[in-house]
Amino acid sequence: MSRLHPFTLLAVAAALPALAWILPAPAGGAGAAVVALGLAATAGARRGLWPALLTAAPFWVFLLMLHDVATTVTIGLRLTTMAASFVWVVAVLPPPRLVEAMVAAGWSARVAYLFAATLSAVPLFKARGQRLIDTQRCRGLSPRGGLASRLRALRALALPLILSALHEVDERALALETRGLAPGIRRTPLAPPRDRVGERVARWGLALGCAAALVWRIA
Amino acid sequence: MTRLALEHVSFWYPATAAPALADVSLAVADGEVVALVGHVGAGASTLLLVAGDLAPRVLGGRLEGRVTCAGTATGAGRRGIVLPTPWTQLSGMASTVWDEVAFGPANLGWPKDEITRQVERALERLEITPLRARDPATLSGGELQRVIVAGILAMDPVLLLCDEPTAELDPAGARAVWRLLHATAREGRAVLVATSDLDAAAEVVDRVVWLEGGRVAGAGTRSLLAADAMCAAGLGTTVAGVWRAAGLAAPYPATLAEAVQRWG
């Protein structure tokens, strides 16, 4: 799966949620959710399926608190598709490959970097969060125990997580400037991924399929 | 040829009333290594950011005075700056050390064979060729520091600005980087380095600029690192400090070799 061209992976990850919202509920959402969760499972239980289910679970809880069961199922399946598609694409698409593909397709390196950075933000935040947990543990904070103590721990983790990320943004901006990520110069693609004709056709097929489904639903 | 010139430069960070740099004048010529020394907060890092055209262009703030860098109109890579924290300088877009070092040259739009040539040379000079296939995220601080320096050198800068380039390195790694800075200058590049490694600086640099509170407190040859005023301020070399503490006559030697010569 990870050998596919980055644009193909993105097209699949975008088409599934689109179809989940366009196709009639609950069958359309259920079908899209099954496919999305199946794709997430191909990335591995720990890297794909489990994070997708964990990401979707809070939405189901909130929906149940706000709506009846039928509405919860309808919207829940759609949100599950979105979560699973995003988790899957983050798991199987290395940001450097996406940058290479976008630059080879004529996008500016800055835009490609910004786009790819959103994919790499999740694992980076996770790693930083783990470091902060270790740091706060050294200072006597316990992130385990009952709900109240977990909430206290969350407050002690969230603030440094956000502040350190904001601080690092400045330094990273400086570093990228010094490493030539400036407007007006076209980056040389070092190893652009191969874009096969079959994949291009499949991408157009997905786009046309979504458009056709939308027309069918409106009509 | 003067590569970098600062004339009466003052700089204020955004939303601050006191200048981080005040009336600083400085010139760095091709082929020389100039060290910026001073206490924490003296303005050395800010001076490098100004010289590297990052302040105020990227950071914001207000600049007075004139900064000129000869020959930088041809591309962003002509001024290379190594920042003090290597982990924030990783591109995040490379899965190997080779790709990380190639990140800058590729951004400059160079042909692939030129990128390959510069990257291989930089890896070799930093003695990190064996790391070429490693994931940058798995490197130690010292290895990462050398990868970042290699990434900047691979962009073939005419002016190299380094902020504490040996902070993460073990003594052997630090010596290798100092040797590299010296060799880089001898190839005709200008090197400006902010450092607290005064003993190493005394062996390598051609000139020293002493900053205090954003102002130039003194400037001269490397023997400035053994001057009585600098030793009194805690900015002299270890050898000079020992010589002074022992009550021996000035001028103090800056390096061990000079001390041995004096005793001899």
XYZ file of C-alpha atoms in Angstrom:
483
model
C 0.000 0.000 0.000
C 2.779 2.446 0.919
C 4.266 1.901 -2.570
C 1.302 3.704 -4.113
C 1.841 7.251 -5.300
C 1.158 9.782 -2.489
C -1.581 11.461 -4.542
C -3.364 8.106 -4.877
C -3.235 7.574 -1.118
C -4.562 11.094 -0.537
C -7.300 10.577 -3.128
C -8.493 7.409 -1.379
C -8.314 9.108 2.035
C -10.384 12.023 0.719
C -12.872 9.964 -1.315
C -13.915 7.672 1.534
C -15.189 10.431 3.868
C -16.758 12.200 0.886
C -18.679 9.062 -0.048
C -19.612 8.462 3.602
C -21.334 11.848 3.690
C -22.805 11.687 0.172
C -24.194 8.125 0.050
C -27.492 7.358 1.835
C -27.259 6.580 5.545
C -26.665 4.305 7.263
C -25.572 1.878 4.526
C -23.308 4.383 2.745
C -21.598 5.450 5.955
C -21.292 1.855 7.144
C -19.721 0.711 3.882
C -17.240 3.597 3.838
C -16.416 3.071 7.522
C -15.745 -0.639 6.982
C -13.423 0.117 4.056
C -11.643 2.894 5.992
C -11.210 0.736 9.092
C -10.040 -2.115 6.889
C -7.401 0.147 5.346
C -6.371 1.352 8.809
C -6.022 -2.296 9.851
C -3.616 -2.929 6.945
C -1.265 -0.417 8.598
C -1.241 -2.650 11.681
C -3.408 -2.855 14.774
C -1.185 -0.527 16.837
C -0.426 2.014 14.112
C -3.743 1.985 12.275
C -6.843 0.255 13.592
C -6.500 0.977 17.297
C -5.692 4.717 16.923
C -8.584 5.048 14.435
C -11.065 3.492 16.862
C -9.698 5.530 19.774
C -9.989 8.743 17.754
C -13.573 7.979 16.752
C -14.790 6.778 20.179
C -15.212 10.198 21.868
C -17.345 11.403 18.949
C -19.721 8.465 19.458
C -20.028 9.332 23.160
C -20.791 12.993 22.465
C -23.248 12.111 19.699
C -25.094 9.694 21.993
C -25.388 12.435 24.593
C -26.832 14.872 22.041
C -28.885 12.740 19.611
C -31.069 9.640 19.297
C -29.521 6.312 18.312
C -30.351 6.561 14.604
C -28.722 9.992 14.221
C -25.769 8.885 16.325
C -25.186 5.893 14.055
C -25.537 7.990 10.891
C -23.123 10.731 11.942
C -20.895 8.391 13.951
C -20.182 6.183 10.956
C -19.281 9.218 8.866
C -16.960 10.606 11.535
C -15.421 7.158 12.009
C -14.692 7.068 8.276
C -13.018 10.461 8.499
C -10.933 9.477 11.503
C -9.929 6.094 10.068
C -9.008 7.580 6.682
C -6.828 10.240 8.302
C -5.127 7.767 10.636
C -4.529 5.397 7.724
C -2.987 8.035 5.468
C -0.758 9.319 8.304
C 0.395 5.741 8.929
C 1.171 4.794 5.330
C 2.315 8.060 3.756
C 5.762 9.314 4.838
C 5.770 13.146 4.610
C 9.074 13.216 2.661
C 7.440 11.162 -0.141
C 4.540 13.573 -0.270
C 6.900 16.548 -0.527
C 8.807 14.854 -3.338
C 5.573 14.071 -5.193
C 4.200 17.594 -4.815
C 7.471 19.239 -5.870
C 7.705 16.920 -8.884
C 4.139 17.903 -9.787
C 5.148 21.570 -9.813
C 3.991 22.715 -6.380
C 6.196 25.146 -4.488
C 8.387 23.536 -1.819
C 6.891 25.819 0.851
C 3.323 24.732 0.106
C 4.394 21.091 -0.074
C 6.202 21.422 3.241
C 3.186 22.998 4.938
C 0.889 20.294 3.601
C 3.216 17.475 4.620
C 3.841 19.038 8.035
C 0.198 18.450 8.955
C 0.774 14.725 8.436
C 3.955 14.687 10.498
C 2.444 16.772 13.316
C 0.563 13.857 14.894
C 3.559 11.580 15.590
C 5.663 14.593 16.639
C 3.042 15.713 19.162
C 2.756 12.153 20.438
C 6.505 11.893 20.996
C 6.652 15.307 22.648
C 3.697 14.383 24.879
C 5.487 11.232 25.999
C 8.626 13.242 26.846
C 6.511 15.677 28.871
C 4.839 12.828 30.748
C 8.295 11.501 31.670
C 9.417 14.992 32.710
C 6.357 15.611 34.871
C 6.711 12.160 36.439
C 10.220 13.137 37.519
C 8.593 16.089 39.284
C 6.165 13.861 41.122
C 3.107 14.136 38.903
C 1.185 10.896 38.401
C -0.754 10.652 35.137
C -2.517 7.518 36.419
C -5.253 6.916 38.975
C -8.829 8.199 39.121
C -10.548 10.664 36.820
C -9.732 13.680 39.019
C -6.010 12.921 39.171
C -5.913 12.227 35.414
C -7.567 15.587 34.742
C -5.028 17.313 36.988
C -2.236 15.555 35.109
C -3.763 16.559 31.770
C -3.661 20.222 32.762
C -0.004 19.907 33.725
C 0.763 18.274 30.390
C -1.340 20.348 27.998
C 0.115 23.747 28.827
C 3.798 22.849 28.377
C 2.898 20.833 25.291
C 1.262 23.806 23.604
C 3.783 26.393 24.816
C 6.808 24.342 23.793
C 5.260 23.668 20.388
C 4.643 27.387 19.869
C 8.197 28.198 20.952
C 9.576 25.627 18.556
C 7.596 27.041 15.644
C 9.772 30.181 15.722
C 12.998 28.198 15.785
C 11.833 25.887 13.024
C 10.829 28.849 10.856
C 14.346 30.261 11.276
C 15.935 26.912 10.537
C 13.899 26.374 7.373
C 14.784 29.852 6.144
C 18.460 29.116 6.626
C 18.090 25.878 4.718
C 16.851 27.523 1.588
C 13.089 27.090 1.956
C 12.503 30.492 0.431
C 10.024 31.674 -2.201
C 11.081 32.054 -5.801
C 13.320 28.998 -6.103
C 12.105 25.696 -7.516
C 13.251 22.768 -5.348
C 14.998 19.887 -7.071
C 13.053 16.640 -6.515
C 15.607 14.095 -5.290
C 13.595 10.885 -5.652
C 10.132 11.651 -7.042
C 7.714 8.719 -6.593
C 6.665 6.980 -9.802
C 3.174 7.934 -10.926
C 1.784 5.070 -13.017
C -0.943 5.574 -15.598
C -3.174 3.089 -13.754
C -2.967 5.156 -10.577
C -3.756 8.385 -12.413
C -6.806 6.709 -13.958
C -7.860 5.399 -10.525
C -7.618 8.891 -9.023
C -9.754 10.374 -11.765
C -12.159 7.460 -11.277
C -12.478 8.267 -7.578
C -13.093 11.947 -8.283
C -15.682 11.171 -10.954
C -17.305 8.564 -8.694
C -17.703 11.119 -5.893
C -19.064 13.705 -8.319
C -21.520 11.181 -9.795
C -22.698 10.141 -6.330
C -23.249 13.787 -5.441
C -25.248 14.430 -8.630
C -27.322 11.266 -8.003
C -28.103 12.342 -4.435
C -29.050 15.892 -5.408
C -31.155 14.785 -8.371
C 37.660 41.129 0.717
C 35.195 42.188 3.420
C 32.333 39.702 3.300
C 30.177 40.984 6.135
C 30.003 44.512 7.472
C 27.833 45.861 10.260
C 27.883 49.623 10.675
C 26.413 51.145 13.823
C 23.803 48.410 14.038
C 21.163 48.458 16.759
C 18.376 45.923 16.986
C 15.227 45.702 19.078
C 13.180 42.500 19.358
C 9.424 42.998 18.907
C 7.675 44.611 21.892
C 10.900 45.423 23.731
C 12.196 48.841 24.691
C 15.835 47.950 25.311
C 17.971 47.080 22.298
C 19.497 43.610 22.084
C 22.300 45.134 20.012
C 23.444 48.717 20.443
C 25.672 50.555 17.973
C 27.612 47.486 16.898
C 30.165 47.823 14.134
C 32.005 44.797 12.866
C 33.607 43.441 9.697
C 34.457 39.880 8.720
C 36.678 39.226 5.721
C 36.984 36.153 3.532
C 39.442 33.648 4.925
C 39.116 34.569 8.579
C 37.383 33.099 11.596
C 35.980 35.677 13.980
C 34.714 34.658 17.414
C 31.927 36.435 19.277
C 32.367 35.962 23.001
C 30.499 37.275 25.978
C 28.214 36.325 28.816
C 24.754 34.873 28.238
C 22.501 37.647 26.923
C 25.413 39.692 25.601
C 23.898 39.734 22.111
C 26.069 37.219 20.239
C 23.140 35.090 19.030
C 21.194 38.189 18.034
C 24.180 39.480 16.113
C 24.313 36.216 14.163
C 20.588 36.435 13.382
C 21.056 39.984 12.110
C 24.106 38.963 10.076
C 22.172 35.998 8.687
C 19.332 38.264 7.520
C 16.869 36.509 9.820
C 16.354 39.500 12.095
C 14.286 41.506 11.532
C 13.168 39.923 8.207
C 11.810 36.701 9.758
C 11.760 37.442 13.484
C 10.352 40.947 13.294
C 11.700 43.801 15.402
C 13.474 46.994 14.428
C 16.922 47.461 12.953
C 18.951 50.636 12.752
C 22.276 50.941 11.000
C 23.575 49.091 7.984
C 24.265 45.402 7.347
C 25.976 44.448 4.095
C 26.960 41.007 2.932
C 28.889 40.871 -0.322
C 27.847 38.314 -2.937
C 24.620 37.086 -1.376
C 22.306 38.291 -4.100
C 22.665 35.054 -6.047
C 20.754 32.836 -3.643
C 19.569 32.254 -0.110
C 22.211 29.589 0.432
C 25.083 31.972 0.235
C 24.714 32.814 3.932
C 24.606 29.708 6.099
C 23.713 29.819 9.759
C 23.959 26.987 12.286
C 21.561 27.601 15.171
C 22.312 26.371 18.715
C 19.601 23.673 19.000
C 20.154 20.957 16.369
C 16.866 19.115 16.955
C 14.798 22.139 15.915
C 16.825 22.469 12.731
C 15.870 19.071 11.394
C 13.735 19.409 8.291
C 11.382 16.646 9.425
C 11.147 15.744 5.759
C 14.061 13.337 5.475
C 14.150 9.677 6.323
C 17.942 9.366 6.072
C 20.918 11.502 7.040
C 21.835 11.802 3.348
C 18.404 13.252 2.554
C 18.637 15.578 5.555
C 21.967 16.996 4.371
C 20.562 17.278 0.837
C 17.478 19.184 2.042
C 19.112 22.621 1.747
C 20.873 22.114 -1.600
C 17.652 20.677 -3.092
C 15.748 23.751 -1.896
C 18.230 25.886 -3.812
C 17.190 24.135 -7.017
C 20.660 22.840 -7.847
C 21.115 20.017 -10.389
C 21.089 16.544 -8.861
C 24.743 15.758 -9.583
C 25.848 18.994 -7.906
C 23.678 18.172 -4.882
C 25.215 14.703 -4.695
C 28.739 16.119 -4.914
C 28.178 18.706 -2.187
C 26.383 16.262 0.119
C 29.076 13.588 -0.190
C 31.769 16.188 0.482
C 29.955 17.580 3.525
C 29.379 14.088 4.966
C 33.047 13.316 4.516
C 34.230 16.582 6.085
C 32.046 16.119 9.143
C 33.164 12.460 9.369
C 29.566 11.224 9.292
C 29.622 9.180 6.086
C 28.876 5.988 8.086
C 25.640 7.609 9.288
C 24.333 8.331 5.778
C 21.532 5.730 5.854
C 20.459 6.373 9.453
C 17.115 7.957 10.319
C 17.934 11.463 11.668
C 15.377 10.973 14.437
C 17.521 8.188 15.913
C 20.774 10.178 16.157
C 22.415 11.367 19.352
C 22.720 15.100 20.048
C 26.343 15.176 18.903
C 25.645 13.253 15.703
C 22.709 15.513 14.980
C 24.834 18.613 15.510
C 27.293 17.376 12.902
C 24.482 16.508 10.475
C 23.116 20.037 10.772
C 26.547 21.587 10.197
C 26.958 19.281 7.171
C 23.553 20.405 5.870
C 24.631 24.033 5.983
C 28.095 23.374 4.508
C 26.497 21.401 1.657
C 24.769 24.643 0.629
C 28.249 26.029 -0.087
C 27.862 29.291 1.861
C 30.300 32.134 1.345
C 29.590 33.342 4.869
C 29.226 30.756 7.628
C 27.568 31.843 10.867
C 27.650 29.409 13.789
C 25.942 29.765 17.150
C 27.614 27.481 19.699
C 28.379 24.832 17.055
C 30.103 22.525 19.535
C 27.572 22.708 22.374
C 26.303 19.149 21.867
C 29.635 17.576 20.986
C 32.124 15.497 22.942
C 35.717 16.860 23.062
C 36.813 14.911 19.983
C 33.759 16.008 17.994
C 34.255 19.601 19.102
C 37.896 19.543 17.969
C 36.800 18.167 14.585
C 34.275 20.980 14.142
C 36.834 23.639 15.097
C 39.307 22.136 12.606
C 36.554 22.236 10.008
C 35.755 25.904 10.695
C 39.432 26.734 10.339
C 39.690 24.786 7.069
C 36.489 26.367 5.772
C 37.939 29.826 6.334
C 41.202 28.871 4.666
C 39.196 27.933 1.563
C 38.274 31.599 1.330
C 35.003 31.721 3.234
C 34.208 34.090 6.075
C 33.316 32.433 9.384
C 31.648 34.169 12.329
C 31.124 31.993 15.377
C 29.478 32.699 18.728
C 31.115 30.466 21.294
C 31.697 29.869 24.968
C 34.425 27.325 24.182
C 37.158 29.892 24.764
C 40.062 27.447 24.969
C 39.254 26.028 21.546
C 38.583 29.483 20.113
C 42.044 30.622 21.225
C 43.582 27.876 19.084
C 41.582 28.540 15.941
C 40.134 32.015 15.515
C 41.851 34.962 13.881
C 39.997 37.702 15.698
C 37.786 38.046 18.754
C 34.884 40.408 19.376
C 33.815 40.765 22.999
C 30.169 41.692 23.510
C 28.655 43.013 26.729
C 25.034 44.094 27.028
C 24.598 44.241 23.269
C 27.630 46.471 22.757
C 31.154 45.747 21.570
C 33.290 45.865 24.713
C 36.489 44.981 22.923
C 37.923 43.560 19.729
C 41.295 42.276 18.710
C 43.370 39.259 17.863
C 42.975 35.965 19.701
C 45.332 37.292 22.390
C 42.327 39.278 23.605
C 41.182 36.020 25.191
C 44.144 36.357 27.557
C 43.672 40.045 28.304
C 43.418 41.016 31.964
C 39.996 42.635 31.523
C 38.576 39.541 29.867
C 40.056 37.251 32.513
C 38.569 39.503 35.188
C 35.175 39.183 33.460
C 35.511 35.389 33.426
C 35.952 35.308 29.661
C 39.645 34.458 29.441
C 41.025 31.066 28.489
C 41.785 28.497 31.178
C 45.526 28.922 30.724
C 45.296 32.707 31.010
C 43.083 32.364 34.072
C 45.550 30.040 35.800
C 48.478 32.310 34.866
C 46.641 35.317 36.292
C 45.526 33.492 39.432
C 49.109 32.434 40.063
C 50.122 36.096 40.097
C 52.433 35.727 37.099
C 53.258 38.743 34.989
C 51.084 39.935 32.124
C 50.692 39.506 29.193
C 49.158 36.132 29.909
C 49.436 33.263 27.448
C 46.151 32.317 25.775
C 46.988 28.717 24.985
C 48.981 25.884 26.482
C 51.484 26.088 23.625
C 52.098 29.766 24.382
C 52.505 29.006 28.095
C 55.061 26.285 27.355
C 56.916 28.697 25.084
C 56.930 31.337 27.816
C 58.270 28.902 30.404
C 60.860 27.664 27.960
